[in-house]
Each structure stands twice: as C-alpha cells, then as structure tokens.
mmCIF file of C-alpha atoms in Angstrom:
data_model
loop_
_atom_site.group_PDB
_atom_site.id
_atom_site.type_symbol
_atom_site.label_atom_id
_atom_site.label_comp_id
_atom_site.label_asym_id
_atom_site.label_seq_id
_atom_site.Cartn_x
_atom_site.Cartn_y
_atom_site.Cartn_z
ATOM 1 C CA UNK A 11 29.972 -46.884 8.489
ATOM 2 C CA UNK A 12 28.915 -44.649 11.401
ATOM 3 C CA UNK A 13 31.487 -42.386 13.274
ATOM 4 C CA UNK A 14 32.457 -43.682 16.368
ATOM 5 C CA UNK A 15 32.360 -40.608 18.732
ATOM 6 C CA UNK A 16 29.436 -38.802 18.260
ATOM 7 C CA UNK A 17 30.387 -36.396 21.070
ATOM 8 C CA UNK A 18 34.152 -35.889 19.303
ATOM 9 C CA UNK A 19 31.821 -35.165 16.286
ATOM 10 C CA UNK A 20 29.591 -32.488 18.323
ATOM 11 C CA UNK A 21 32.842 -30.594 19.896
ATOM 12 C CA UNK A 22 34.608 -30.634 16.655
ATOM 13 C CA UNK A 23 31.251 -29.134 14.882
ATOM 14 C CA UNK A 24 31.278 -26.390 17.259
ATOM 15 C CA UNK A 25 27.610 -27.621 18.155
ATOM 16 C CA UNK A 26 25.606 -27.076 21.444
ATOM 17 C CA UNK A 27 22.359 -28.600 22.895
ATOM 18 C CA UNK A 28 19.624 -26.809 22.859
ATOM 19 C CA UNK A 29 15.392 -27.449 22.565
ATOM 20 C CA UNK A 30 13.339 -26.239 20.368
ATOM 21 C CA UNK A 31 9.340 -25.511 20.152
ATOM 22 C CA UNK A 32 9.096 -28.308 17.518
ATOM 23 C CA UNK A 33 11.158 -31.149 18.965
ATOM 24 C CA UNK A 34 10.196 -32.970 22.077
ATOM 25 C CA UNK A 35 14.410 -34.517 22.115
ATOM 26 C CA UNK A 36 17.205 -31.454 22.995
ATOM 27 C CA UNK A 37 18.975 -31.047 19.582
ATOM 28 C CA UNK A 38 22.440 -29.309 18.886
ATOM 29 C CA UNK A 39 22.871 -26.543 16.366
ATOM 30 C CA UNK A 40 25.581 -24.562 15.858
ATOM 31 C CA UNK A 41 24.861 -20.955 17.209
ATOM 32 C CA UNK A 42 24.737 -17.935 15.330
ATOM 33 C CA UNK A 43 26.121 -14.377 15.870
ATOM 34 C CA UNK A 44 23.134 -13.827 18.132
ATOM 35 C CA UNK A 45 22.550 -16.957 19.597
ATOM 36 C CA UNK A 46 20.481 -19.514 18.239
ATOM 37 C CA UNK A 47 17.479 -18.447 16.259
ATOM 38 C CA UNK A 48 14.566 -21.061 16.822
ATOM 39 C CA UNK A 49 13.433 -23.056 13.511
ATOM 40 C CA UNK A 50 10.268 -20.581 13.968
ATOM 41 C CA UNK A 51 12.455 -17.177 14.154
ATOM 42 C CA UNK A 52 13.935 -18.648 10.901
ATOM 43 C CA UNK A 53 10.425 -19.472 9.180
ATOM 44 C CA UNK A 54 9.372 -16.058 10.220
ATOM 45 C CA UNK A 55 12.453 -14.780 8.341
ATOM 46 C CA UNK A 56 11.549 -16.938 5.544
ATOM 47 C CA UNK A 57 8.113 -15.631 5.169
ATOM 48 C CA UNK A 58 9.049 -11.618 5.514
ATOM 49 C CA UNK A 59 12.229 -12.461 2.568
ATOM 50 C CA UNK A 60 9.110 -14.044 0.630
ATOM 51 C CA UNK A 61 6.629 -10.745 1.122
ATOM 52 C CA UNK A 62 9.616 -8.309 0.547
ATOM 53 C CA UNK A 63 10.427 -10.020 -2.943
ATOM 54 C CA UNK A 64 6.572 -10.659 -4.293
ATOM 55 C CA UNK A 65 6.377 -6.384 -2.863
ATOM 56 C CA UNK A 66 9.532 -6.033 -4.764
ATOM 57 C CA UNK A 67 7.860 -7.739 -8.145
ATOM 58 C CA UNK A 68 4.582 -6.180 -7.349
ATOM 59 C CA UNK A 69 2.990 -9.635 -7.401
ATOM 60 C CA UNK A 70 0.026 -10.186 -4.939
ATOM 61 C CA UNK A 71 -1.096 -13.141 -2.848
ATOM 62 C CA UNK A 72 -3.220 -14.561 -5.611
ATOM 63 C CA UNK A 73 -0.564 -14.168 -8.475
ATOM 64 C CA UNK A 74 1.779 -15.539 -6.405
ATOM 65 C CA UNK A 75 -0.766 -18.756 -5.652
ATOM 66 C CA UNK A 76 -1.714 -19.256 -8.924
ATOM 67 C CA UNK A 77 2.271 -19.787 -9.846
ATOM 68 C CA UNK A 78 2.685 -22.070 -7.177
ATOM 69 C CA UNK A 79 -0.179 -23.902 -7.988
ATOM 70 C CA UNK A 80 -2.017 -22.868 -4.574
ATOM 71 C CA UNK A 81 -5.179 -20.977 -3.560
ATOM 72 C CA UNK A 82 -4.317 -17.381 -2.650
ATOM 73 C CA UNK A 83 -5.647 -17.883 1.287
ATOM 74 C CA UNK A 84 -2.922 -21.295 0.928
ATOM 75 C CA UNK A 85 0.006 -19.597 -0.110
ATOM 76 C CA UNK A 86 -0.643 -16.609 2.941
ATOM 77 C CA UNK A 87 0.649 -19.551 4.919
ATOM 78 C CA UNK A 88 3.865 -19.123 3.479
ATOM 79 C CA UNK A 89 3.519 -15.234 3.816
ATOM 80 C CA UNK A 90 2.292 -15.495 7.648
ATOM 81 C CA UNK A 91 5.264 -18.794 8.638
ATOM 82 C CA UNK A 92 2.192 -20.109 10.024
ATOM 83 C CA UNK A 93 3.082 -23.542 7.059
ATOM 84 C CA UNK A 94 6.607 -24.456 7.225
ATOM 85 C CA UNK A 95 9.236 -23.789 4.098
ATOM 86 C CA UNK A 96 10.247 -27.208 2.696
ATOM 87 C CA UNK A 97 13.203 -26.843 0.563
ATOM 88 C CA UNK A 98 11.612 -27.585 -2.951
ATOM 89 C CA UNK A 99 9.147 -24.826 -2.118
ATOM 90 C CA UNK A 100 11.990 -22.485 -1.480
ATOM 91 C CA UNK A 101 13.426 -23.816 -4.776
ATOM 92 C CA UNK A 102 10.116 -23.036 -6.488
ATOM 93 C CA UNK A 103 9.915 -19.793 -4.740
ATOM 94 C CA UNK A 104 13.063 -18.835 -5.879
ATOM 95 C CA UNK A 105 12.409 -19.432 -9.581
ATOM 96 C CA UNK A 106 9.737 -17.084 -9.630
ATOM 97 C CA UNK A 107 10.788 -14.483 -7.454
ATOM 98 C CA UNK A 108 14.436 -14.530 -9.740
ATOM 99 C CA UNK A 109 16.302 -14.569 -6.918
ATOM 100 C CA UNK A 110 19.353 -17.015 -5.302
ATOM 101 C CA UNK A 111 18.042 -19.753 -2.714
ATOM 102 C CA UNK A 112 21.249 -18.457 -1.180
ATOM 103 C CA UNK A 113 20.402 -15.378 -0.316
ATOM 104 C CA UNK A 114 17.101 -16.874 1.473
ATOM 105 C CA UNK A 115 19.487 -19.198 3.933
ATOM 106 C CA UNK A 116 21.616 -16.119 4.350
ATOM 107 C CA UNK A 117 18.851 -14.275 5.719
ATOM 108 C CA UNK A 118 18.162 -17.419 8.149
ATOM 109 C CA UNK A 119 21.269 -18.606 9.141
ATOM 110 C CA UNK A 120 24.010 -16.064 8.348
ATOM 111 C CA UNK A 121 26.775 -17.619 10.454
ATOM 112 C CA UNK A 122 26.657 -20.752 7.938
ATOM 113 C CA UNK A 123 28.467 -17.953 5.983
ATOM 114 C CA UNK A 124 31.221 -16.826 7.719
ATOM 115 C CA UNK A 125 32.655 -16.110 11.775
ATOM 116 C CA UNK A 126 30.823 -12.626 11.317
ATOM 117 C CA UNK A 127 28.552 -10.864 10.433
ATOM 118 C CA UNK A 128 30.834 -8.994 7.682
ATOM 119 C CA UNK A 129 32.520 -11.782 6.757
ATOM 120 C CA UNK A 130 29.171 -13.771 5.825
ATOM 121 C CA UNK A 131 27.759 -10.614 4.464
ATOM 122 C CA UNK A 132 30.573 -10.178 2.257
ATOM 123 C CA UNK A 133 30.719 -14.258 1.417
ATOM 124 C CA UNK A 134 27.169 -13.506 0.377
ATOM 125 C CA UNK A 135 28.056 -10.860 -2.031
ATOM 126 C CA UNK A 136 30.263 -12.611 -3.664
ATOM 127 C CA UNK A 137 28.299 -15.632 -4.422
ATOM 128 C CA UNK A 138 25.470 -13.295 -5.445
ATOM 129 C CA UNK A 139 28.248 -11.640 -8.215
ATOM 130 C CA UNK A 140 29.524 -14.859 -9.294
ATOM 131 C CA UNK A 141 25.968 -15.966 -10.270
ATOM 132 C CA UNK A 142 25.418 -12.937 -11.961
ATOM 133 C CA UNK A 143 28.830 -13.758 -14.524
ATOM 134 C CA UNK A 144 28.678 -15.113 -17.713
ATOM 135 C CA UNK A 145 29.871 -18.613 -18.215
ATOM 136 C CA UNK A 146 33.427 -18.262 -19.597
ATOM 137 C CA UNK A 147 33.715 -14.989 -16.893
ATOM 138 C CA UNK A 148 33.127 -17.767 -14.060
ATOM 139 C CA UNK A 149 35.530 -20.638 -15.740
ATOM 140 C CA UNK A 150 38.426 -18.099 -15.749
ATOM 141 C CA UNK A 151 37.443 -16.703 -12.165
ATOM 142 C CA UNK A 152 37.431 -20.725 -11.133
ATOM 143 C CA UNK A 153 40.713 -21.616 -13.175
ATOM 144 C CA UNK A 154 42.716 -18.906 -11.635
ATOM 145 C CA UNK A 155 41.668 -19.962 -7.822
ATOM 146 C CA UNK A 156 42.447 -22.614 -8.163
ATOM 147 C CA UNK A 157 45.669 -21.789 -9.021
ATOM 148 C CA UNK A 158 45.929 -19.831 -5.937
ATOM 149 C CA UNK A 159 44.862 -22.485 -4.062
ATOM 150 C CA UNK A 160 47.283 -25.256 -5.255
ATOM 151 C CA UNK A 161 50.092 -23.047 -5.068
ATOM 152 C CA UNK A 162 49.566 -22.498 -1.578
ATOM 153 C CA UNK A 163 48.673 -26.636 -1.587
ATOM 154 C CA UNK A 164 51.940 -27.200 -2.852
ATOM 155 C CA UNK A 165 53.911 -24.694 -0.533
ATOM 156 C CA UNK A 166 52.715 -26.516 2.849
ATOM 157 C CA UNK A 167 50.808 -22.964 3.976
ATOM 158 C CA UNK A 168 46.748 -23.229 4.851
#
C-alpha cells in the first residue's frame, strides 16, 4: 500500500524540486554539499572515474571494448558521458577495472554518504577497508558492532 502523504514523505526526505535537462516533469532530489549536481554533471563524473581507472590499468579504448563486448568507438561513449551509465554497466565496469561500485556513486553523489564532505569521505574509507578484510576479519568486525549497537539498543540512547 502507497503512503498517504507524499509531501510528509518529501519534507521528511529532506528533498527539494528541482528540473533537470532530461525530464520534462520538476523532480525532487536531495541536494548535495554543493547543490544539486544535474544527472549529466554526474555522468560526466562517471565517465572521467571510468578514464582515470582504464589510465590507472593502462588499458586503452579498444581493450576496454573488447571486455565489454563493445566496439572501441562504442565504449568512447562511456568515456565521453555522451551514452548514459546503466547500473549493470557500472557493475560490469567495476569487475574489470577491480574496483568498488561504491566508490563510483561516491564520486557522484557524495552526500548519500554522510552530512559532509569528511564525514562521507571518511564513510567511504571505511567501506573501501572493510572490503579489503578477509572473511572471518569482517565477521568479528560485524559481531562486535553489533554489540555496540544493542547495548546502546538496550540502554534507551540513539
């Protein structure tokens, strides 16, 4: 079942109104530390994280398209934000670039990480170090936060 106040919804979000290039409709977002980037600002962050990584591998254009399963001149696209990121391309970027979808969204949308910039940039570090554990390093980390976090369940604090 649907909420019932989509405005209560909206305020409680923190969201504003705002347009957009590629939406006729205004639409809300939630804005960032510098505003709100447009969905193109964020594809053209998309496409620079993509060059810096393949630069960082030392893989060219038409390495990179040949893993993707795309002509060279196709997967510039990606390089260029002139075609638009769906998320199972980012996935598939991802697995061949060996690096964290996470740290892709970061560079888009930092505020989904924390109230600043630090705080997101540290939240970021953090997830980036727990991926890097081993297994049983990440069960213990888990087991005793939870800990923390039901004692101060059980003590009424938040």
């Amino acid at each position: 079942m649907a909420i019932k106040d989509v405005q209560k919804y909206i305020e409680e979000q923190g969201l504003v109104v705002t347009t957009d290039e590629e939406s006729e409709k205004p639409i809300y977002r939630k804005p960032g530390f510098e505003g709100i980037r447009s969905f193109g600002e964020m594809e053209q962050i998309f496409s620079q994280f993509i060059r810096e990584h393949c630069d960082a591998k030392r893989l060219n254009r038409a390495q990179m398209g040949t893993m993707v399963g795309l002509h060279e001149t196709i997967f510039a696209r990606y390089e260029r934000a002139f075609s638009k990121l769906q998320a199972t391309r980012l996935i598939h970027l991802c697995e061949i670039l060996d690096c964290s979808p996470v740290e892709m969204i970061h560079a888009a949308a930092p505020h989904l990480f924390g109230e600043t910039r630090k705080e997101a940039d540290d939240k970021l570090k953090l997830m980036l170090r727990i991926l890097d554990m081993p297994a049983s390093t990440a069960s213990s980390l888990l087991g005793m936060i939870e800990g923390l976090v039901g004692e101060r369940d059980r003590s009424g604090q938040s």
